[in-house]
Coordinates of C-alpha atoms and ligand atoms in Angstrom, one line a residue:
M404 CA -2.1 25.0 18.1
E405 CA -5.1 25.5 16.0
K406 CA -7.3 22.4 16.0
H407 CA -10.3 20.9 13.6
E408 CA -11.9 17.4 13.8
L409 CA -11.4 16.8 9.9
V410 CA -8.6 18.6 7.9
I411 CA -9.0 18.2 3.6
I412 CA -6.2 19.2 1.8
G413 CA -7.6 20.4 -1.8
A414 CA -10.9 21.9 -3.3
G415 CA -11.2 19.8 -5.9
P416 CA -14.4 17.6 -6.5
A417 CA -13.0 15.0 -4.0
G418 CA -12.2 17.9 -1.3
M419 CA -15.5 19.3 -1.8
S420 CA -17.7 16.3 -1.7
A421 CA -15.7 15.5 1.5
A422 CA -16.4 18.9 3.0
I423 CA -20.3 18.2 2.1
Y424 CA -20.4 14.6 3.5
G425 CA -18.3 16.0 6.6
R426 CA -20.1 19.0 7.4
R427 CA -23.6 16.9 7.0
A428 CA -21.8 14.4 9.5
G429 CA -21.3 17.3 12.1
L430 CA -17.8 17.4 11.9
D431 CA -15.6 20.6 12.2
V432 CA -14.3 20.6 8.8
L433 CA -11.4 22.8 7.3
V434 CA -10.6 22.8 3.7
L435 CA -7.0 23.7 2.6
E436 CA -6.5 25.0 -1.0
R437 CA -3.6 26.4 -2.9
G438 CA -5.2 26.9 -6.1
V439 CA -8.8 27.5 -7.8
A440 CA -11.5 25.6 -5.9
G441 CA -13.0 22.9 -8.0
G442 CA -9.5 21.8 -9.0
Q443 CA -8.5 20.3 -12.3
I444 CA -11.9 20.7 -13.8
N445 CA -11.1 24.7 -14.4
N446 CA -9.4 23.8 -17.0
T447 CA -12.0 22.2 -19.2
D448 CA -14.7 23.9 -20.8
E449 CA -17.2 21.2 -21.2
I450 CA -18.2 18.8 -18.7
E451 CA -21.1 16.4 -19.9
N452 CA -20.5 13.0 -18.1
Y453 CA -21.3 14.0 -14.6
P454 CA -24.8 12.5 -13.7
G455 CA -27.5 15.2 -13.3
V456 CA -25.4 18.1 -14.9
S457 CA -25.9 17.5 -18.6
H458 CA -23.5 20.5 -19.7
A459 CA -21.4 22.8 -17.6
T460 CA -18.5 24.5 -18.2
G461 CA -15.8 23.0 -15.9
S462 CA -15.4 26.6 -14.1
E463 CA -19.2 26.6 -13.5
L464 CA -19.2 22.9 -11.7
G465 CA -16.3 24.0 -9.7
E466 CA -18.3 26.9 -8.6
M467 CA -21.2 24.8 -8.0
L468 CA -19.2 22.2 -6.0
K469 CA -17.7 25.3 -3.7
N470 CA -21.1 26.7 -3.4
H471 CA -22.8 23.5 -2.1
A472 CA -19.8 23.0 0.5
L473 CA -20.1 26.6 1.6
K474 CA -23.8 26.3 2.0
F475 CA -22.8 23.9 4.6
E476 CA -20.7 26.3 6.1
T477 CA -17.3 24.9 5.4
E478 CA -14.3 26.6 5.9
I479 CA -12.2 27.0 2.6
R480 CA -8.5 28.5 3.5
R481 CA -6.7 29.7 0.5
V482 CA -2.7 28.5 1.3
D483 CA 0.5 28.5 -0.6
D484 CA 1.1 24.8 0.2
S485 CA 0.3 22.5 2.9
K486 CA 2.2 19.3 4.0
V487 CA 1.4 16.8 6.6
E488 CA 3.6 15.7 9.7
I489 CA 3.1 12.9 12.1
R490 CA 4.4 13.9 15.5
G491 CA 4.1 11.0 18.1
D492 CA 0.3 10.2 17.8
K493 CA -0.6 13.2 16.6
K494 CA -1.5 14.4 13.0
I495 CA -0.4 17.8 12.1
V496 CA -1.1 19.9 8.8
I497 CA 1.7 22.5 8.2
T498 CA 0.5 25.6 5.9
K499 CA 2.4 28.3 4.4
K500 CA 0.8 31.4 3.0
G501 CA 3.4 34.3 2.3
K502 CA 5.6 34.6 5.1
E503 CA 3.4 32.7 7.5
T504 CA 3.5 29.1 8.8
I505 CA 0.5 28.0 10.8
E506 CA 0.3 24.4 12.2
I507 CA -3.0 22.8 12.5
E508 CA -3.8 19.5 14.6
A509 CA -6.4 17.3 12.8
E510 CA -8.2 14.2 14.3
A511 CA -8.4 12.9 10.6
I512 CA -7.1 14.5 7.3
I513 CA -8.1 13.5 3.8
V514 CA -5.8 14.1 1.4
A515 CA -7.6 15.4 -2.1
T516 CA -4.6 17.0 -3.9
G517 CA -5.7 15.7 -7.5
A518 CA -3.0 15.2 -10.3
H519 CA -1.6 17.3 -13.1
F520 CA -0.9 16.8 -16.6
K521 CA 2.9 15.6 -17.2
R522 CA 5.4 17.4 -19.3
L523 CA 6.2 15.6 -22.4
G524 CA 10.1 16.3 -21.6
C525 CA 11.3 17.1 -25.1
E526 CA 14.0 19.6 -26.2
G527 CA 12.1 23.1 -26.4
E528 CA 9.3 22.3 -24.0
A529 CA 10.3 23.8 -20.8
E530 CA 11.7 27.0 -22.6
L531 CA 8.4 27.6 -24.2
I532 CA 5.9 26.7 -21.5
G533 CA 3.7 30.1 -21.7
Q534 CA 4.7 30.9 -25.0
G535 CA 2.8 28.3 -27.1
V536 CA 3.4 25.2 -25.1
S537 CA 0.3 24.7 -23.0
F538 CA -1.5 22.3 -20.9
C539 CA -4.7 23.8 -20.6
A540 CA -7.0 24.1 -23.8
T541 CA -9.5 26.4 -21.7
C542 CA -7.2 28.8 -20.3
D543 CA -5.2 28.9 -23.9
G544 CA -7.2 28.1 -26.7
A545 CA -8.4 31.4 -27.2
F546 CA -4.7 32.5 -27.9
F547 CA -4.8 30.5 -30.9
E548 CA -7.7 31.9 -32.9
G549 CA -6.8 31.5 -36.8
Y550 CA -3.6 29.5 -36.4
D551 CA -2.9 25.7 -36.4
V552 CA -2.1 24.2 -33.3
A553 CA -1.1 20.5 -32.3
V554 CA -2.4 18.2 -29.5
V555 CA 0.1 15.5 -28.4
G556 CA -1.4 12.5 -26.7
G557 CA -4.2 9.9 -27.7
G558 CA -6.5 9.7 -24.5
N559 CA -10.0 11.2 -23.7
T560 CA -8.5 14.6 -22.6
A561 CA -6.3 15.0 -25.9
V562 CA -9.1 14.0 -28.2
E563 CA -11.7 15.8 -26.4
E564 CA -9.5 19.1 -25.9
G565 CA -8.1 18.6 -29.4
N566 CA -12.0 19.1 -30.5
Y567 CA -12.6 22.1 -28.4
L568 CA -9.4 23.8 -29.8
T569 CA -11.2 23.8 -33.3
K570 CA -13.2 26.6 -32.0
F571 CA -10.3 29.1 -32.5
A572 CA -7.6 27.3 -34.3
S573 CA -7.9 26.8 -37.9
K574 CA -6.2 23.5 -37.7
V575 CA -5.5 20.9 -34.9
Y576 CA -3.1 17.8 -35.4
I577 CA -3.6 15.2 -32.5
I578 CA -0.3 13.7 -32.9
H579 CA -0.3 10.2 -31.1
R580 CA 2.5 7.7 -30.4
R581 CA 0.0 4.5 -31.5
D582 CA -1.9 3.6 -34.3
E583 CA -5.1 4.7 -33.0
F584 CA -6.7 6.7 -30.3
R585 CA -7.6 5.3 -26.4
A586 CA -10.2 7.7 -25.9
D587 CA -13.9 6.6 -25.5
R588 CA -15.6 5.6 -28.8
S589 CA -18.0 8.9 -29.0
A590 CA -15.0 11.1 -28.1
I591 CA -13.1 9.6 -31.2
A592 CA -15.6 9.8 -33.6
Q593 CA -16.7 13.4 -32.6
A594 CA -13.2 14.4 -33.2
L595 CA -12.5 12.8 -36.6
A596 CA -16.0 14.0 -37.7
N597 CA -14.5 17.2 -37.2
P598 CA -13.1 18.7 -40.6
K599 CA -10.4 20.7 -38.6
I600 CA -8.8 18.0 -36.8
E601 CA -5.9 15.9 -38.6
P602 CA -4.9 12.8 -36.8
I603 CA -1.0 12.1 -36.9
Y604 CA -0.6 8.5 -35.7
N605 CA 2.7 6.5 -34.7
T606 CA 4.3 9.7 -34.4
V607 CA 6.1 11.4 -31.3
V608 CA 7.4 15.0 -30.9
E609 CA 11.2 15.1 -30.8
K610 CA 12.1 19.1 -30.3
I611 CA 9.8 22.1 -30.0
E612 CA 11.3 25.2 -32.1
G613 CA 10.6 28.6 -32.0
N614 CA 12.1 31.9 -31.4
G615 CA 10.4 33.5 -27.9
M616 CA 7.1 31.7 -29.3
V617 CA 6.3 28.2 -30.8
E618 CA 7.0 28.0 -34.2
N619 CA 7.8 24.5 -35.4
L620 CA 7.5 20.8 -34.3
V621 CA 10.1 18.4 -35.2
I622 CA 8.1 15.0 -35.3
K623 CA 9.1 11.6 -35.9
N624 CA 7.3 8.5 -37.6
V625 CA 7.9 5.8 -35.0
R626 CA 7.5 3.1 -37.7
T627 CA 9.3 4.6 -40.6
G628 CA 11.7 6.5 -38.5
E629 CA 11.1 9.7 -40.9
V630 CA 11.6 13.1 -39.4
S631 CA 9.8 16.0 -40.5
N632 CA 8.6 19.7 -39.7
L633 CA 5.2 20.6 -38.5
P634 CA 4.9 24.6 -38.5
V635 CA 2.2 25.2 -35.7
A636 CA 1.8 28.2 -33.3
G637 CA 0.9 26.2 -30.2
V638 CA 1.3 22.7 -28.8
F639 CA -0.9 21.3 -26.1
M640 CA 0.4 18.4 -23.9
F641 CA -2.1 15.7 -22.9
V642 CA 0.6 12.7 -22.3
G643 CA -0.5 11.2 -19.0
Q644 CA -0.9 12.7 -15.2
E645 CA 1.2 12.9 -12.2
P646 CA -0.1 12.8 -8.6
D647 CA 0.0 16.0 -6.3
D648 CA 1.1 13.7 -3.7
E649 CA 3.8 16.2 -2.0
C650 CA 2.0 17.2 1.0
V651 CA 2.4 13.1 2.2
R652 CA 5.2 12.0 0.1
G653 CA 7.0 9.2 2.1
L654 CA 4.6 9.1 4.7
V655 CA 2.0 7.0 3.1
K656 CA 2.5 4.0 1.0
A657 CA 2.0 4.9 -2.6
E658 CA 2.4 2.9 -5.9
K659 CA 5.1 3.5 -8.6
G660 CA 4.2 7.2 -9.7
G661 CA 3.3 8.5 -6.3
W662 CA -0.3 7.3 -6.6
I663 CA -1.6 6.9 -3.1
I664 CA -2.6 3.2 -2.3
T665 CA -5.7 3.2 -0.3
N666 CA -8.4 0.4 1.1
D667 CA -12.1 0.9 -0.2
H668 CA -12.6 3.0 2.8
M669 CA -10.1 5.5 1.6
E670 CA -7.6 4.7 4.6
T671 CA -4.1 5.1 3.6
S672 CA -1.1 3.1 5.2
V673 CA -1.2 5.7 8.0
E674 CA -4.0 5.6 10.6
G675 CA -6.3 8.7 10.5
I676 CA -5.0 9.7 6.9
F677 CA -7.5 9.0 4.1
A678 CA -7.0 9.9 0.2
A679 CA -9.6 10.6 -2.0
G680 CA -9.8 11.3 -5.7
D681 CA -7.2 11.6 -8.8
V682 CA -4.0 11.5 -6.2
R683 CA -5.2 7.8 -5.2
S684 CA -4.0 4.6 -7.0
K685 CA -7.3 3.9 -8.9
Y686 CA -8.7 2.6 -12.2
L687 CA -10.8 5.7 -13.2
R688 CA -10.0 9.5 -12.9
Q689 CA -13.1 11.5 -13.2
V690 CA -15.2 13.9 -11.5
I691 CA -17.8 11.4 -10.6
T692 CA -15.4 8.9 -8.9
A693 CA -13.6 11.8 -7.0
A694 CA -16.8 13.0 -5.8
S695 CA -17.6 9.2 -4.7
D696 CA -14.1 9.1 -3.0
G697 CA -14.6 12.0 -1.3
A698 CA -18.1 10.9 0.2
V699 CA -16.3 7.3 1.2
A700 CA -13.6 9.3 2.9
A701 CA -15.5 11.6 4.9
M702 CA -17.9 9.0 6.3
A703 CA -14.8 6.6 7.1
A704 CA -13.1 9.6 8.5
S705 CA -16.2 10.5 10.5
S706 CA -16.4 7.2 12.2
Y707 CA -12.7 7.1 12.6
I708 CA -12.9 10.4 14.8
N709 CA -15.8 9.1 16.7
E710 CA -14.1 6.1 17.5
Q711 CA -11.1 7.9 18.5
L712 CA -13.2 10.2 20.8
H713 CA -15.0 7.4 22.4
L714 CA -11.9 5.1 22.9
R715 CA -10.3 8.2 24.5
S716 CA -12.7 9.1 26.8
T717 CA -13.7 5.5 27.7
L718 CA -10.2 3.5 27.9
L719 CA -7.3 6.5 28.0
E720 CA -8.5 9.5 29.8
P721 CA -10.1 7.9 33.2
D722 CA -7.7 7.2 36.1
E723 CA -8.1 3.4 36.3
V724 CA -10.0 1.4 34.1
M725 CA -10.7 -2.5 33.7
A726 CA -11.4 -3.4 30.0
F727 CA -12.2 -7.0 28.2
F728 CA -10.8 -7.0 24.8
Y729 CA -12.5 -9.7 22.5
S730 CA -12.8 -10.4 18.8
S731 CA -16.5 -9.9 17.4
I732 CA -15.6 -12.4 14.6
D733 CA -14.9 -15.0 16.9
E734 CA -17.7 -16.9 18.1
A735 CA -16.1 -18.5 21.3
Q736 CA -14.7 -15.2 22.2
V737 CA -18.2 -13.3 21.8
K738 CA -19.6 -15.9 23.9
L739 CA -16.7 -15.5 26.7
S740 CA -17.6 -11.6 26.5
N741 CA -21.1 -12.5 27.5
A742 CA -19.7 -14.4 30.6
V743 CA -17.1 -11.6 31.6
E744 CA -20.1 -9.3 31.6
S745 CA -22.4 -11.4 33.6
V746 CA -19.4 -12.2 36.1
A747 CA -18.5 -8.7 36.3
K748 CA -22.3 -7.8 37.2
S749 CA -22.5 -10.2 39.9
K750 CA -19.2 -8.9 41.5
G751 CA -19.9 -5.5 41.1
V752 CA -16.9 -4.6 38.8
K753 CA -16.9 -2.3 36.2
V754 CA -15.6 -4.0 32.8
T755 CA -15.5 -1.7 29.5
M756 CA -16.1 -4.0 26.6
I757 CA -14.0 -3.4 23.9
D758 CA -14.0 -5.4 20.3
G759 CA -10.7 -5.3 19.3
Y760 CA -11.8 -6.7 15.8
R761 CA -13.7 -3.1 15.5
N762 CA -11.2 -1.2 17.1
A763 CA -8.0 -2.9 15.7
R764 CA -5.9 0.4 16.1
M765 CA -6.3 0.8 19.5
T766 CA -5.8 -2.5 20.3
E767 CA -2.7 -2.6 18.5
K768 CA -1.7 0.8 20.2
L769 CA -1.9 -0.6 23.3
G770 CA 0.0 -3.8 22.4
L771 CA -3.0 -6.3 22.9
S772 CA -3.6 -7.4 19.2
D773 CA -1.9 -11.0 19.8
K774 CA -3.2 -11.3 23.5
L775 CA -7.0 -11.5 22.9
P776 CA -9.3 -12.6 24.8
A777 CA -7.9 -10.8 27.4
I778 CA -8.8 -8.5 30.3
A779 CA -6.4 -5.3 30.7
E780 CA -6.1 -3.3 33.6
I781 CA -5.3 0.7 32.2
R782 CA -4.1 3.2 34.3
K783 CA -4.2 6.9 32.5
G784 CA -3.9 5.5 29.4
V785 CA -1.0 3.0 30.3
V786 CA -1.6 -0.7 30.3
E787 CA -0.7 -1.9 33.7
K788 CA -1.6 -5.7 33.9
V789 CA -3.1 -8.1 31.1
T790 CA -4.7 -11.3 32.0
T791 CA -5.2 -13.7 28.6
L792 CA -8.7 -15.6 29.2
K793 CA -8.2 -19.4 28.0
N794 CA -12.0 -20.0 29.2
E795 CA -14.6 -19.1 31.7
A796 CA -12.9 -20.8 34.4
D797 CA -10.5 -17.9 34.3
I798 CA -12.6 -15.0 34.5
D799 CA -13.4 -14.9 38.0
G800 CA -9.5 -14.7 39.1
A801 CA -8.9 -11.9 36.2
L802 CA -11.4 -9.7 37.9
A803 CA -10.3 -10.3 41.5
Ligands
LIG1157 C1 -8.6 19.5 -19.4 C2 -9.3 18.2 -18.5 C3 -10.5 17.9 -18.9 C4 -11.4 17.0 -18.3 N1 -12.5 17.0 -18.7 C5 -13.3 15.7 -17.7 C6 -14.4 15.7 -17.9 O1 -15.1 16.0 -18.9 N2 -15.6 14.7 -17.1 C7 -14.9 14.5 -16.1 O2 -15.7 13.6 -15.2 N3 -13.0 14.7 -15.5 C8 -12.9 15.4 -16.4 N4 -11.5 15.7 -15.9 C9 -10.9 15.2 -14.9 C10 -11.4 15.7 -13.6 O3 -11.0 17.0 -13.5 C11 -10.4 15.3 -12.5 O4 -10.6 14.0 -12.2 C12 -11.1 15.7 -11.2 O5 -10.9 17.0 -11.0 C13 -10.3 15.2 -10.0 O6 -10.8 15.4 -8.6 P1 -9.8 15.5 -7.2 O7 -10.9 16.4 -6.7 O8 -9.2 14.4 -7.1 O9 -8.4 16.4 -7.8 P2 -8.0 18.0 -8.4 O10 -9.6 18.5 -9.5 O11 -7.1 18.1 -9.0 O12 -8.2 19.0 -7.1 C14 -7.6 19.0 -6.5 C15 -7.0 20.2 -5.5 O13 -6.0 20.0 -4.6 C16 -5.3 21.2 -4.8 N5 -3.9 20.8 -3.8 C17 -3.2 20.3 -4.3 N6 -2.0 20.2 -3.7 C18 -2.3 21.1 -2.7 C19 -1.6 21.2 -1.2 N7 -0.4 20.9 -1.0 N8 -2.1 22.2 -0.6 C20 -3.5 22.6 -0.8 N9 -4.3 22.5 -2.1 C21 -3.8 21.5 -2.7 C22 -5.0 21.7 -6.0 O14 -4.8 23.3 -6.3 C23 -6.5 21.2 -6.8 O15 -7.4 22.3 -6.8 C24 -10.9 16.4 -16.8 C25 -9.6 16.7 -16.3 C26 -9.0 18.0 -17.4 C27 -7.5 18.4 -16.7

């Protein structure tokens, strides 16, 4: 089976940043991508809030991120899809490309699969996707040169992309169900100063009508209940996001909606699986936070991999090992560890010292978490005898 130290799923800002940090940490990294490297930013024409890059189109920034990862000889592999499975204590990524299925074993996995815009769910939407219903202004805006269009939503993306669409459309209605937009003040000010933009507040879209192409929106004022028609040639949906979490759905803990829960090391609930970027449960979903998550995840994965390799070679692979497990945050246990070391030295016995606090996963795996401080005799990875030490007087007997 193909093996890599670190497999990163997703080549957006989080995945690319993880690849850069992973490669610089000397890891063997494989990135899997089912779309276009750069991720969601390919859908926008304007990035102005990534520090150091005062202006770039999304595809320019995506290309820069990809080239940066390639500079460190990252392998970026195009796949149709990928999924993670745990088999025993092995982590397997199953990729599909055409009819080919490849299984890859990874020491650690970073899930950096991002998110996508939600559908509105109103009548006519599904039928008219690609025929005037769009989720990407950069991709489709130019088709609406000289036409009136609508944007649905009130957050940053809706307001900024609405502004962008005025490059092409003769008029852009921004339909929002509340009485004011939720976007940044500067984005709102810019949009409202644009004569081509007309906000329609307190309003929802009930139906999208058109014969083969969008022609009309049936909209409803949620305050007055009044229903009216809004003739437009296109409608862009920016009404929130959903995570692209399918590759680990049901495997790692997630909050409602599927956003993956991690700690601040980007560790998920499954050992060796990390998550970074928009797919994670977090406060702010932007390029800068995705890139930051990717860097943290890669460094945490690197330390996890090194810890696993070290523990495997010192504890699990030798024929026989005597190891002392203690907790470095317990002063008495640290003192005891010094005593164990000196008694072992005087007796000529080799004892491997394992900080069970820092190596909690391995300690738990060996069934020793609740037995610290303890001397364990391990034969070919199997714990054969455990002696919990109450005090220094127990050391001599345990090492006999
Ligand atoms: C229209 C728009 C405008 C935006 N404007 C800005 C802006 O101005 N500034 C800003 O900072 N942010 C902006 N953002 C947000 C920014 O793009 C995201 O926060 C950022 O891209 C998240 O990065 P990510 O790596 O977590 O995920 P993504 O960019 O979503 O990348 C995830 C990648 O994973 C791939 N993938 C998913 N599932 C799989 C799988 N199973 N197997 C293989 N590959 C998979 C996807 O194809 C994708 O390429 C904008 C987003 C949009 C859509």
